[in-house]
CSV table of C-alpha atoms in Angstrom, one decimal:
chain,number,residue,atom,x,y,z
A,1,GLN,CA,0.0,0.0,0.0
A,2,VAL,CA,1.1,3.6,-0.6
A,3,GLN,CA,2.9,5.1,2.4
A,4,LEU,CA,4.5,8.5,2.9
A,5,VAL,CA,6.5,8.9,6.1
A,6,GLU,CA,7.7,12.3,7.1
A,7,SER,CA,10.6,13.0,9.4
A,8,GLY,CA,12.9,15.9,10.4
A,9,GLY,CA,10.5,18.2,12.1
A,10,GLY,CA,11.0,19.7,15.6
A,11,VAL,CA,11.7,23.0,17.4
A,12,VAL,CA,14.1,25.4,15.8
A,13,GLN,CA,15.2,28.9,16.6
A,14,PRO,CA,14.3,31.8,14.3
A,15,GLY,CA,16.8,32.2,11.5
A,16,ARG,CA,18.0,28.6,11.7
A,17,SER,CA,17.5,25.8,9.2
A,18,LEU,CA,15.7,22.5,9.1
A,19,ARG,CA,15.3,19.7,6.5
A,20,LEU,CA,12.2,17.7,6.2
A,21,SER,CA,12.2,14.3,4.5
A,22,CYS,CA,9.4,12.2,3.1
A,23,ALA,CA,10.1,8.5,2.4
A,24,ALA,CA,7.7,6.9,-0.1
A,25,SER,CA,6.8,3.2,-0.5
A,26,GLY,CA,4.2,1.1,-2.1
A,27,PHE,CA,4.4,2.8,-5.6
A,28,THR,CA,6.9,3.7,-8.3
A,29,PHE,CA,8.1,6.9,-6.7
A,30,SER,CA,10.0,8.2,-9.8
A,31,ASN,CA,6.7,8.3,-11.8
A,32,TYR,CA,5.0,10.9,-9.5
A,33,ALA,CA,5.2,14.6,-8.8
A,34,MET,CA,5.3,15.5,-5.1
A,35,HIS,CA,4.3,18.4,-3.0
A,36,TRP,CA,4.7,19.9,0.5
A,37,VAL,CA,1.6,21.4,2.1
A,38,ARG,CA,1.4,23.0,5.6
A,39,GLN,CA,-1.1,24.0,8.1
A,40,ALA,CA,-0.3,26.7,10.7
A,41,PRO,CA,-2.0,26.6,14.1
A,42,GLY,CA,-5.7,27.6,13.7
A,43,GLN,CA,-5.3,28.2,10.0
A,44,GLY,CA,-6.2,26.4,6.7
A,45,LEU,CA,-4.2,24.3,4.4
A,46,GLU,CA,-1.4,26.2,2.5
A,47,TRP,CA,0.5,24.8,-0.4
A,48,VAL,CA,4.3,25.2,-0.1
A,49,ALA,CA,6.2,23.6,-3.0
A,50,PHE,CA,6.0,21.2,-5.9
A,51,ILE,CA,8.6,19.0,-7.6
A,52,SER,CA,8.0,17.1,-10.9
A,53,TYR,CA,8.6,13.4,-11.2
A,54,ASP,CA,12.1,13.9,-12.5
A,55,GLY,CA,13.0,16.9,-10.4
A,56,ARG,CA,13.3,19.2,-13.3
A,57,ASP,CA,10.4,21.5,-12.5
A,58,LYS,CA,10.0,23.1,-9.1
A,59,PHE,CA,7.5,25.7,-7.9
A,60,TYR,CA,7.2,27.5,-4.6
A,61,LYS,CA,4.8,29.6,-2.6
A,62,ASP,CA,6.0,33.3,-2.9
A,63,SER,CA,6.7,33.6,0.9
A,64,VAL,CA,9.2,30.7,0.9
A,65,LYS,CA,11.0,31.5,-2.4
A,66,GLY,CA,14.7,31.9,-1.8
A,67,ARG,CA,14.4,30.3,1.6
A,68,PHE,CA,13.0,26.8,1.0
A,69,THR,CA,14.4,24.3,-1.5
A,70,ILE,CA,12.5,21.2,-2.6
A,71,SER,CA,14.5,18.2,-4.0
A,72,ARG,CA,14.2,14.5,-4.5
A,73,ASP,CA,16.3,11.4,-4.7
A,74,ASN,CA,14.5,8.8,-6.8
A,75,SER,CA,17.1,6.2,-6.0
A,76,LYS,CA,16.1,6.5,-2.4
A,77,ASN,CA,12.4,7.0,-2.9
A,78,THR,CA,12.6,10.1,-0.8
A,79,PHE,CA,12.1,13.8,-1.3
A,80,TYR,CA,13.0,16.8,0.8
A,81,LEU,CA,12.2,20.3,1.9
A,82,GLN,CA,15.3,22.3,3.0
A,83,MET,CA,14.0,25.2,5.0
A,84,ASN,CA,16.4,28.1,5.7
A,85,SER,CA,16.0,31.5,7.5
A,86,LEU,CA,13.0,30.1,9.4
A,87,SER,CA,10.6,32.5,11.1
A,88,ALA,CA,7.6,32.1,13.4
A,89,GLU,CA,5.3,32.4,10.4
A,90,ASP,CA,6.7,29.0,9.2
A,91,THR,CA,5.4,27.2,12.3
A,92,ALA,CA,3.0,24.6,11.0
A,93,VAL,CA,2.3,20.9,10.5
A,94,TYR,CA,4.0,20.0,7.2
A,95,TYR,CA,2.5,17.3,5.0
A,96,CYS,CA,4.1,15.6,2.0
A,97,ALA,CA,1.7,14.6,-0.7
A,98,ARG,CA,1.7,12.6,-3.9
A,99,ASP,CA,0.4,14.0,-7.1
A,100,PRO,CA,-0.5,11.8,-10.1
A,101,ARG,CA,-0.2,14.9,-12.3
A,102,TYR,CA,-0.8,14.6,-15.9
A,103,CYS,CA,-1.1,17.1,-18.7
A,104,ASP,CA,-3.3,17.2,-21.8
A,105,SER,CA,-3.1,19.6,-24.7
A,106,THR,CA,-4.5,22.6,-22.7
A,107,THR,CA,-3.7,22.1,-19.0
A,108,CYS,CA,-2.3,19.9,-16.3
A,109,SER,CA,-4.1,18.2,-13.5
A,110,TYR,CA,-2.8,18.7,-10.1
A,111,TYR,CA,-4.2,16.9,-7.0
A,112,PHE,CA,-3.0,15.1,-3.9
A,113,ASP,CA,-4.2,11.5,-3.7
A,114,TYR,CA,-2.0,10.3,-0.8
A,115,TRP,CA,-0.7,12.3,2.1
A,116,GLY,CA,1.9,11.8,4.9
A,117,GLN,CA,0.8,11.9,8.5
A,118,GLY,CA,2.2,15.4,9.1
A,119,ASN,CA,5.3,16.7,10.8
A,120,LEU,CA,5.2,19.6,13.2
A,121,VAL,CA,7.8,22.4,12.8
A,122,THR,CA,7.9,24.9,15.5
A,123,VAL,CA,10.0,28.1,15.1
A,124,SER,CA,10.5,29.7,18.5
A,125,SER,CA,13.3,31.1,20.5
B,1,GLN,CA,-5.0,35.7,1.9
B,2,SER,CA,-6.3,32.8,-0.3
B,3,VAL,CA,-7.3,33.4,-3.9
B,4,LEU,CA,-10.1,30.9,-3.5
B,5,THR,CA,-13.0,31.9,-1.3
B,6,GLN,CA,-15.2,29.5,0.6
B,7,PRO,CA,-17.9,30.1,3.3
B,8,PRO,CA,-16.5,29.6,6.8
B,9,SER,CA,-19.1,27.1,7.7
B,10,VAL,CA,-22.2,25.2,6.6
B,11,SER,CA,-24.5,23.0,8.6
B,12,ALA,CA,-27.6,20.7,8.2
B,13,ALA,CA,-29.4,18.0,10.0
B,14,PRO,CA,-28.6,14.3,9.5
B,15,GLY,CA,-29.8,13.1,6.1
B,16,GLN,CA,-30.0,16.5,4.6
B,17,LYS,CA,-27.8,18.1,2.0
B,18,VAL,CA,-25.0,20.8,2.2
B,19,THR,CA,-23.3,22.6,-0.6
B,20,ILE,CA,-19.9,24.3,-0.3
B,21,SER,CA,-19.0,27.0,-2.8
B,22,CYS,CA,-15.4,27.8,-4.0
B,23,SER,CA,-15.0,31.1,-5.8
B,24,GLY,CA,-11.9,31.9,-7.9
B,25,SER,CA,-10.9,33.4,-11.2
B,26,SER,CA,-10.1,32.6,-14.8
B,27,SER,CA,-6.5,32.0,-13.8
B,28,ASN,CA,-7.4,29.2,-11.4
B,29,ILE,CA,-10.8,27.5,-11.3
B,30,GLY,CA,-11.8,29.0,-14.7
B,31,ASN,CA,-9.1,27.1,-16.6
B,32,ASN,CA,-7.9,24.3,-14.4
B,33,TYR,CA,-9.1,21.2,-12.7
B,34,VAL,CA,-10.5,21.4,-9.2
B,35,SER,CA,-10.0,19.0,-6.3
B,36,TRP,CA,-11.6,18.8,-2.9
B,37,TYR,CA,-10.2,17.5,0.4
B,38,GLN,CA,-11.8,16.5,3.7
B,39,HIS,CA,-9.7,17.3,6.7
B,40,LEU,CA,-10.2,16.2,10.3
B,41,PRO,CA,-7.9,17.9,12.8
B,42,GLY,CA,-4.8,15.9,13.6
B,43,THR,CA,-5.1,13.6,10.6
B,44,ALA,CA,-4.0,13.7,7.0
B,45,PRO,CA,-6.3,15.4,4.6
B,46,LYS,CA,-8.3,13.1,2.3
B,47,LEU,CA,-9.0,13.5,-1.4
B,48,VAL,CA,-12.7,13.4,-2.1
B,49,ILE,CA,-12.9,14.9,-5.6
B,50,TYR,CA,-10.3,15.2,-8.3
B,51,ASP,CA,-10.3,16.5,-11.9
B,52,THR,CA,-13.3,18.7,-10.9
B,53,TYR,CA,-15.9,15.9,-11.0
B,54,SER,CA,-14.3,12.5,-10.3
B,55,ARG,CA,-14.5,10.6,-7.0
B,56,PRO,CA,-11.6,8.4,-5.9
B,57,SER,CA,-12.2,4.8,-5.1
B,58,GLY,CA,-14.0,4.4,-1.8
B,59,ILE,CA,-15.7,7.9,-1.8
B,60,PRO,CA,-19.5,7.4,-1.8
B,61,ASP,CA,-21.7,8.9,-4.5
B,62,ARG,CA,-23.3,11.0,-1.8
B,63,ILE,CA,-20.4,13.4,-2.5
B,64,SER,CA,-20.5,15.2,-5.9
B,65,ALA,CA,-19.0,18.3,-7.4
B,66,SER,CA,-19.8,20.8,-10.1
B,67,LYS,CA,-18.2,23.8,-11.8
B,68,SER,CA,-19.5,26.9,-13.5
B,69,ASP,CA,-17.1,29.5,-15.0
B,70,THR,CA,-14.9,30.5,-12.1
B,71,SER,CA,-16.7,28.8,-9.3
B,72,ALA,CA,-16.8,25.2,-8.1
B,73,THR,CA,-19.3,23.5,-5.7
B,74,LEU,CA,-19.1,20.4,-3.5
B,75,GLY,CA,-22.3,18.7,-2.5
B,76,ILE,CA,-22.9,16.2,0.2
B,77,THR,CA,-26.2,14.5,0.4
B,78,GLY,CA,-27.6,12.2,3.1
B,79,LEU,CA,-25.4,14.0,5.6
B,80,GLN,CA,-23.9,11.8,8.4
B,81,THR,CA,-22.0,12.6,11.5
B,82,GLY,CA,-18.9,11.2,9.9
B,83,ASP,CA,-19.0,13.9,7.4
B,84,GLU,CA,-18.2,16.5,10.0
B,85,ALA,CA,-14.8,18.0,9.0
B,86,ASP,CA,-13.2,20.9,7.2
B,87,TYR,CA,-13.4,20.8,3.5
B,88,TYR,CA,-11.0,22.6,1.1
B,89,CYS,CA,-11.1,23.2,-2.6
B,90,GLY,CA,-7.8,23.5,-4.5
B,91,THR,CA,-6.5,24.1,-8.0
B,92,TRP,CA,-3.5,25.3,-9.9
B,93,ASP,CA,-3.3,29.0,-10.6
B,94,SER,CA,-1.7,29.5,-14.0
B,95,SER,CA,-0.9,33.2,-13.3
B,96,LEU,CA,0.9,32.5,-10.0
B,97,SER,CA,2.4,29.2,-11.1
B,98,THR,CA,1.3,27.8,-7.7
B,99,TYR,CA,-1.2,25.5,-6.3
B,100,VAL,CA,-3.9,27.3,-4.3
B,101,PHE,CA,-6.3,26.1,-1.6
B,102,GLY,CA,-9.6,27.6,-0.6
B,103,THR,CA,-10.1,29.2,2.7
B,104,GLY,CA,-11.8,26.1,4.0
B,105,THR,CA,-15.4,25.3,5.2
B,106,ARG,CA,-16.4,23.6,8.4
B,107,VAL,CA,-19.2,21.2,7.9
B,108,SER,CA,-21.4,20.6,11.0
B,109,VAL,CA,-24.2,18.1,11.4
B,110,LEU,CA,-26.9,19.5,13.6
């Protein structure tokens, strides 16, 4: 069965860095695009970043551009979110999610069919 | 501030119907596929609609979706206590080159 297992969260001081990992199993990882999504305390879901199946295409939410980097290692069935210059506004539960994404002649379909269990990142001094 | 607007809450009695609207623009809902997610606090969100109208395996046909121009709607009929959750719409925004979620709607069963 499809499993996405996140790790790497915790408490970190403002301005410091943290790397989240998401280990995938139960499917051919290299065929799927992947995303990071977060939910701050008391807030709604917020998309963070996207990486294509081969790692060539990456997109980011504006507020994390230049600070966060998404990457993947298809040989390890794992993808990552390197988070630098963290601030209190980055405090959230971070979810990794799988995207079966496909494109037709006019547009691409993006959706999240499997999610990890969530990993809490707390930025606090 | 999300680019997709949903009502904060909707409610109905057991067995009744609720609808959740998701209002966007031509750069997102108007020209891209919409998906919907059910989210219970402390758990992973669950996909209930993808590609605007399709239900994943295991999602009952009490849940349906529609789209008109730059708005999408999720409908739940035969409301059950197990349907109580937060529901989010989502889609790609071609102008922003980002995925966007709606503001979220809390469904309550009276």
